[in-house]
Short mmCIF file of C-alpha atoms and ligand atoms in Angstrom, two decimals:
data_model
loop_
_atom_site.label_atom_id
_atom_site.label_comp_id
_atom_site.label_asym_id
_atom_site.label_seq_id
_atom_site.Cartn_x
_atom_site.Cartn_y
_atom_site.Cartn_z
CA UNK A 1 -46.99 32.02 174.43
CA UNK A 2 -49.55 30.96 171.84
CA UNK A 3 -52.66 29.18 173.03
CA UNK A 4 -53.87 26.32 170.84
CA UNK A 5 -57.07 24.38 171.65
CA UNK A 6 -56.40 20.64 171.39
CA UNK A 7 -59.71 20.29 169.54
CA UNK A 8 -57.90 21.75 166.50
CA UNK A 9 -55.46 18.85 166.64
CA UNK A 10 -58.35 16.38 166.77
CA UNK A 11 -59.88 17.95 163.64
CA UNK A 12 -56.59 17.86 161.72
CA UNK A 13 -55.81 14.26 162.71
CA UNK A 14 -59.32 13.18 161.69
CA UNK A 15 -58.97 14.86 158.29
CA UNK A 16 -55.49 13.47 157.67
CA UNK A 17 -56.51 9.91 158.56
CA UNK A 18 -59.12 10.06 155.81
CA UNK A 19 -57.06 11.98 153.24
CA UNK A 20 -53.87 9.93 153.57
CA UNK A 21 -55.83 6.73 153.06
CA UNK A 22 -57.85 7.95 150.09
CA UNK A 23 -55.68 10.53 148.30
CA UNK A 24 -52.40 9.37 146.76
CA UNK A 25 -49.69 11.96 147.30
CA UNK A 26 -48.25 13.92 144.37
CA UNK A 27 -44.85 12.23 144.71
CA UNK A 28 -46.42 8.77 144.83
CA UNK A 29 -48.40 9.43 141.64
CA UNK A 30 -45.29 10.82 139.92
CA UNK A 31 -43.23 7.77 140.93
CA UNK A 32 -45.92 5.37 139.75
CA UNK A 33 -46.22 7.10 136.38
CA UNK A 34 -42.45 7.26 135.88
CA UNK A 35 -42.20 3.56 136.75
CA UNK A 36 -44.87 2.71 134.16
CA UNK A 37 -42.56 4.28 131.56
CA UNK A 38 -39.59 2.23 132.81
CA UNK A 39 -40.95 -1.23 133.59
CA UNK A 40 -40.23 -3.76 130.83
CA UNK A 41 -41.77 -6.88 132.40
CA UNK A 42 -45.35 -7.29 131.02
CA UNK A 43 -46.68 -8.70 134.29
CA UNK A 44 -44.88 -6.02 136.32
CA UNK A 45 -46.16 -3.30 134.00
CA UNK A 46 -49.69 -4.61 134.28
CA UNK A 47 -49.41 -4.48 138.10
CA UNK A 48 -48.15 -0.89 137.95
CA UNK A 49 -51.02 0.14 135.70
CA UNK A 50 -53.48 -1.43 138.13
CA UNK A 51 -51.81 0.41 141.01
CA UNK A 52 -52.21 3.70 139.11
CA UNK A 53 -55.83 2.90 138.27
CA UNK A 54 -56.45 2.08 141.92
CA UNK A 55 -55.02 5.49 142.93
CA UNK A 56 -57.40 7.24 140.52
CA UNK A 57 -60.44 5.33 141.79
CA UNK A 58 -59.52 6.05 145.41
CA UNK A 59 -59.08 9.77 144.74
CA UNK A 60 -62.26 10.23 142.69
CA UNK A 61 -64.54 8.04 144.77
CA UNK A 62 -63.06 8.89 148.17
CA UNK A 63 -62.37 5.29 149.11
CA UNK A 64 -59.26 3.83 150.68
CA UNK A 65 -56.38 2.84 148.38
CA UNK A 66 -55.98 -0.39 150.34
CA UNK A 67 -58.22 -2.49 152.57
CA UNK A 68 -55.48 -2.35 155.20
CA UNK A 69 -55.89 1.26 156.31
CA UNK A 70 -53.13 0.83 158.82
CA UNK A 71 -52.06 1.54 162.32
CA UNK A 72 -52.16 5.34 162.67
CA UNK A 73 -48.63 6.57 163.32
CA UNK A 74 -48.65 10.24 164.31
CA UNK A 75 -45.60 12.49 164.53
CA UNK A 76 -46.08 15.72 166.48
CA UNK A 77 -43.51 18.50 166.67
CA UNK A 78 -44.65 20.98 169.30
CA UNK A 79 -43.22 24.45 169.50
CA UNK A 80 -42.07 25.15 173.03
CA UNK A 81 -43.98 28.45 172.96
CA UNK A 82 -47.32 26.73 172.39
CA UNK A 83 -49.73 26.14 175.23
CA UNK A 84 -52.11 23.29 174.40
CA UNK A 85 -55.44 24.16 175.98
CA UNK A 86 -58.73 22.36 176.60
CA UNK A 87 -57.45 18.84 177.11
CA UNK A 88 -54.40 16.65 176.83
CA UNK A 89 -52.45 16.07 173.64
CA UNK A 90 -52.61 12.29 173.40
CA UNK A 91 -56.34 12.08 174.10
CA UNK A 92 -56.93 14.69 171.37
CA UNK A 93 -54.91 12.68 168.85
CA UNK A 94 -56.59 9.39 169.69
CA UNK A 95 -59.96 11.11 169.32
CA UNK A 96 -58.97 12.36 165.85
CA UNK A 97 -58.00 8.83 164.84
CA UNK A 98 -61.24 7.44 166.27
CA UNK A 99 -63.38 9.96 164.35
CA UNK A 100 -61.36 9.71 161.14
CA UNK A 101 -61.50 5.94 160.93
CA UNK A 102 -65.20 5.95 161.76
CA UNK A 103 -66.28 8.73 159.40
CA UNK A 104 -63.95 7.63 156.60
CA UNK A 105 -65.21 4.02 156.71
CA UNK A 106 -61.63 2.88 157.25
CA UNK A 107 -60.85 -0.58 158.56
CA UNK A 108 -60.18 -0.82 162.28
CA UNK A 109 -56.92 -2.72 162.54
CA UNK A 110 -55.77 -2.43 166.16
CA UNK A 111 -55.94 -5.12 168.86
CA UNK A 112 -55.84 -4.12 172.54
CA UNK A 113 -53.45 -6.86 173.58
CA UNK A 114 -50.81 -8.45 171.32
CA UNK A 115 -51.62 -12.02 172.40
CA UNK A 116 -55.32 -11.95 173.28
CA UNK A 117 -56.13 -10.07 170.04
CA UNK A 118 -59.39 -8.26 170.85
CA UNK A 119 -60.02 -5.47 168.31
CA UNK A 120 -60.35 -2.06 169.97
CA UNK A 121 -63.06 -1.24 167.43
CA UNK A 122 -61.94 2.29 166.58
CA UNK A 123 -58.33 1.94 165.40
CA UNK A 124 -56.96 3.47 168.60
CA UNK A 125 -54.56 3.80 170.22
CA UNK A 126 -52.36 5.55 167.68
CA UNK A 127 -48.59 5.36 167.86
CA UNK A 128 -47.55 8.89 168.84
CA UNK A 129 -44.04 10.31 168.48
CA UNK A 130 -43.67 13.69 170.18
CA UNK A 131 -40.82 16.15 169.82
CA UNK A 132 -40.43 19.58 171.42
CA UNK A 133 -38.99 22.13 169.00
CA UNK A 134 -38.43 25.91 169.06
CA UNK A 135 -41.29 28.19 168.02
CA UNK A 136 -45.03 28.50 168.42
CA UNK A 137 -46.39 26.10 165.82
CA UNK A 138 -47.40 22.46 165.85
CA UNK A 139 -46.40 20.23 162.96
CA UNK A 140 -48.62 17.16 162.67
CA UNK A 141 -47.88 14.22 160.41
CA UNK A 142 -50.22 11.25 160.08
CA UNK A 143 -48.68 8.15 158.51
CA UNK A 144 -50.96 5.09 158.52
CA UNK A 145 -48.88 1.91 158.20
CA UNK A 146 -50.17 -1.39 156.92
CA UNK A 147 -49.27 -4.67 158.59
CA UNK A 148 -47.87 -6.36 155.49
CA UNK A 149 -45.06 -3.90 154.96
CA UNK A 150 -44.51 -3.24 158.67
CA UNK A 151 -43.97 -6.96 159.24
CA UNK A 152 -41.08 -6.79 156.78
CA UNK A 153 -38.99 -4.68 159.14
CA UNK A 154 -35.76 -5.55 160.89
CA UNK A 155 -33.09 -4.21 163.23
CA UNK A 156 -29.52 -5.46 163.46
CA UNK A 157 -26.79 -4.32 165.81
CA UNK A 158 -23.63 -4.57 163.71
CA UNK A 159 -20.07 -4.13 164.91
CA UNK A 160 -18.59 -0.95 163.40
CA UNK A 161 -16.33 -3.12 161.21
CA UNK A 162 -19.37 -4.12 159.11
CA UNK A 163 -19.09 -0.70 157.48
CA UNK A 164 -20.76 0.59 154.35
CA UNK A 165 -20.55 -2.68 152.40
CA UNK A 166 -21.94 -4.75 155.27
CA UNK A 167 -24.96 -2.46 155.50
CA UNK A 168 -25.58 -2.50 151.75
CA UNK A 169 -25.59 -6.28 151.54
CA UNK A 170 -27.78 -6.53 154.67
CA UNK A 171 -30.43 -4.17 153.25
CA UNK A 172 -30.45 -5.74 149.79
CA UNK A 173 -30.64 -9.25 151.23
CA UNK A 174 -33.48 -8.19 153.52
CA UNK A 175 -35.50 -6.86 150.57
CA UNK A 176 -34.77 -10.10 148.71
CA UNK A 177 -36.14 -12.15 151.61
CA UNK A 178 -39.19 -9.88 151.93
CA UNK A 179 -40.09 -10.62 148.29
CA UNK A 180 -43.69 -9.76 147.46
CA UNK A 181 -44.80 -9.55 151.12
CA UNK A 182 -44.48 -5.74 151.52
CA UNK A 183 -46.53 -5.12 148.33
CA UNK A 184 -43.81 -3.65 146.08
CA UNK A 185 -42.86 -1.23 144.64
CA UNK A 186 -41.64 -0.25 148.07
CA UNK A 187 -39.87 2.68 149.62
CA UNK A 188 -36.97 1.27 151.63
CA UNK A 189 -36.42 3.21 154.84
CA UNK A 190 -33.00 2.66 156.36
CA UNK A 191 -31.88 3.94 159.75
CA UNK A 192 -28.18 3.89 160.58
CA UNK A 193 -26.73 4.84 163.96
CA UNK A 194 -28.28 6.01 167.22
CA UNK A 195 -29.19 3.17 169.58
CA UNK A 196 -31.36 0.04 169.38
CA UNK A 197 -34.63 1.98 169.76
CA UNK A 198 -33.52 5.13 167.95
CA UNK A 199 -32.48 3.34 164.77
CA UNK A 200 -35.97 1.92 164.19
CA UNK A 201 -37.36 5.45 164.59
CA UNK A 202 -34.84 6.74 162.03
CA UNK A 203 -35.92 4.14 159.50
CA UNK A 204 -39.56 5.09 160.03
CA UNK A 205 -38.87 8.83 159.79
CA UNK A 206 -36.99 8.33 156.51
CA UNK A 207 -40.28 7.17 154.97
CA UNK A 208 -41.76 10.64 155.54
CA UNK A 209 -39.36 12.17 153.02
CA UNK A 210 -40.70 13.05 149.56
CA UNK A 211 -40.22 9.85 147.56
CA UNK A 212 -36.88 9.75 145.78
CA UNK A 213 -35.42 12.93 147.26
CA UNK A 214 -31.82 12.09 148.10
CA UNK A 215 -30.16 12.41 151.48
CA UNK A 216 -28.53 15.87 151.58
CA UNK A 217 -25.17 14.27 152.46
CA UNK A 218 -23.58 13.09 149.18
CA UNK A 219 -21.99 10.09 150.94
CA UNK A 220 -25.42 8.76 151.91
CA UNK A 221 -27.09 9.91 148.69
CA UNK A 222 -24.60 7.75 146.78
CA UNK A 223 -25.30 4.83 149.12
CA UNK A 224 -29.05 5.23 148.52
CA UNK A 225 -28.50 5.09 144.75
CA UNK A 226 -26.28 2.02 145.02
CA UNK A 227 -28.74 0.11 147.24
CA UNK A 228 -31.68 1.03 144.98
CA UNK A 229 -29.81 -0.21 141.91
CA UNK A 230 -29.00 -3.54 143.57
CA UNK A 231 -32.58 -3.96 144.82
CA UNK A 232 -34.05 -3.27 141.41
CA UNK A 233 -31.66 -5.86 139.93
CA UNK A 234 -33.24 -8.54 142.15
CA UNK A 235 -36.10 -8.99 139.67
CA UNK A 236 -38.90 -9.10 142.27
CA UNK A 237 -40.82 -6.37 140.45
CA UNK A 238 -44.19 -4.68 141.09
CA UNK A 239 -46.32 -6.83 143.41
CA UNK A 240 -43.71 -9.56 143.04
CA UNK A 241 -44.70 -10.31 139.43
CA UNK A 242 -41.15 -9.83 138.19
CA UNK A 243 -39.50 -6.77 136.74
CA UNK A 244 -37.13 -3.93 137.43
CA UNK A 245 -39.25 -1.73 139.72
CA UNK A 246 -39.07 -3.50 143.08
CA UNK A 247 -38.55 -0.24 144.96
CA UNK A 248 -39.31 3.37 144.13
CA UNK A 249 -36.59 4.71 146.40
CA UNK A 250 -34.18 4.08 149.24
CA UNK A 251 -34.12 6.70 152.00
CA UNK A 252 -31.34 6.68 154.60
CA UNK A 253 -31.45 8.62 157.87
CA UNK A 254 -28.48 8.61 160.20
CA UNK A 255 -27.61 9.63 163.78
CA UNK A 256 -24.50 9.64 165.96
CA UNK A 257 -23.89 6.35 167.78
CA UNK A 258 -21.67 4.64 170.37
CA UNK A 259 -18.04 3.89 169.38
CA UNK A 260 -18.69 0.14 169.71
CA UNK A 261 -22.01 0.08 167.81
CA UNK A 262 -23.40 0.29 164.31
CA UNK A 263 -27.18 -0.11 164.58
CA UNK A 264 -29.07 -0.59 161.30
CA UNK A 265 -32.84 -0.79 160.78
CA UNK A 266 -34.95 -1.38 157.70
CA UNK A 267 -38.59 -0.31 157.54
CA UNK A 268 -40.35 -0.93 154.25
CA UNK A 269 -43.24 1.14 152.98
CA UNK A 270 -45.58 -0.38 150.43
CA UNK A 271 -46.87 1.10 147.17
CA UNK A 272 -49.63 3.07 148.96
CA UNK A 273 -47.02 5.01 150.98
CA UNK A 274 -49.35 7.18 153.08
CA UNK A 275 -48.40 10.30 154.99
CA UNK A 276 -49.46 13.92 155.15
CA UNK A 277 -48.30 16.86 157.21
CA UNK A 278 -50.13 19.97 158.41
CA UNK A 279 -48.60 22.89 160.30
CA UNK A 280 -50.99 24.53 162.73
S1 LIG B 301 -48.57 -3.71 152.67
FE1 LIG B 301 -49.58 -1.80 151.98
S2 LIG B 301 -50.55 -2.27 150.01
FE2 LIG B 301 -50.02 -4.21 151.04
S3 LIG B 301 -51.90 -4.81 152.11
FE3 LIG B 301 -50.63 -3.66 153.57
S4 LIG B 301 -51.26 -1.53 153.39
FE4 LIG B 301 -52.07 -2.61 151.62
#
């Protein structure tokens, strides 16, 4: 049994809150630069160039890529042979978020109650997803999520007869309705299967994949390509200014489901697409 002080988790969460907000990931930069080569719409191209310029400024000056520094979503995979010592896991994570958002001068975007709307003042509580896995390591992923793109999320419980084509038209139509709201170019996270609550988690988890890496199952990889093609034919374009780069990628994650169900969820990530992982 490996002993791991929870203070180490606090330190990592703090660092990742700041880095994910201020440092564009390698895959995000690559996607932005490739899209600049592809985009034909002058207004869309101009938006992409500004997005790239914004990434450079954020990285060199250590400032957030967007004023909405997000709700801190934290995924923790805990090896079953790890003993977390010196405190409890969730308190340690919340403390990391609190310190990171304070020290990184990141906007505090959480209200304590959904209707009475009082800001908690420190961006806590985080949303924490915990999974017990084999081994003696802890894998921590911090994925701040802005409200604009998160609001453009949906879940639908289809009958199984909706099938592949029903899902494709649902996702494409959803992106059409979302328009410029999720700050395109987006990454379109699609969950298929599981249950009502599991499918939303699948859509969220799909956004953690390196941008544009296909689903390992060819059936779903082909579906991702087809949906992306149809989305980029919509003409919404970067920041909604028109063009062919409405989305950088479509990522599908699937899970077994009930014989009578076909749950589908869409979770859009915006052009700042923030997430980083550290293994402790
Ligand atoms: S959707 Fe993304 S880019 Fe747009 S305001 Fe929110 S965090 Fe910023």
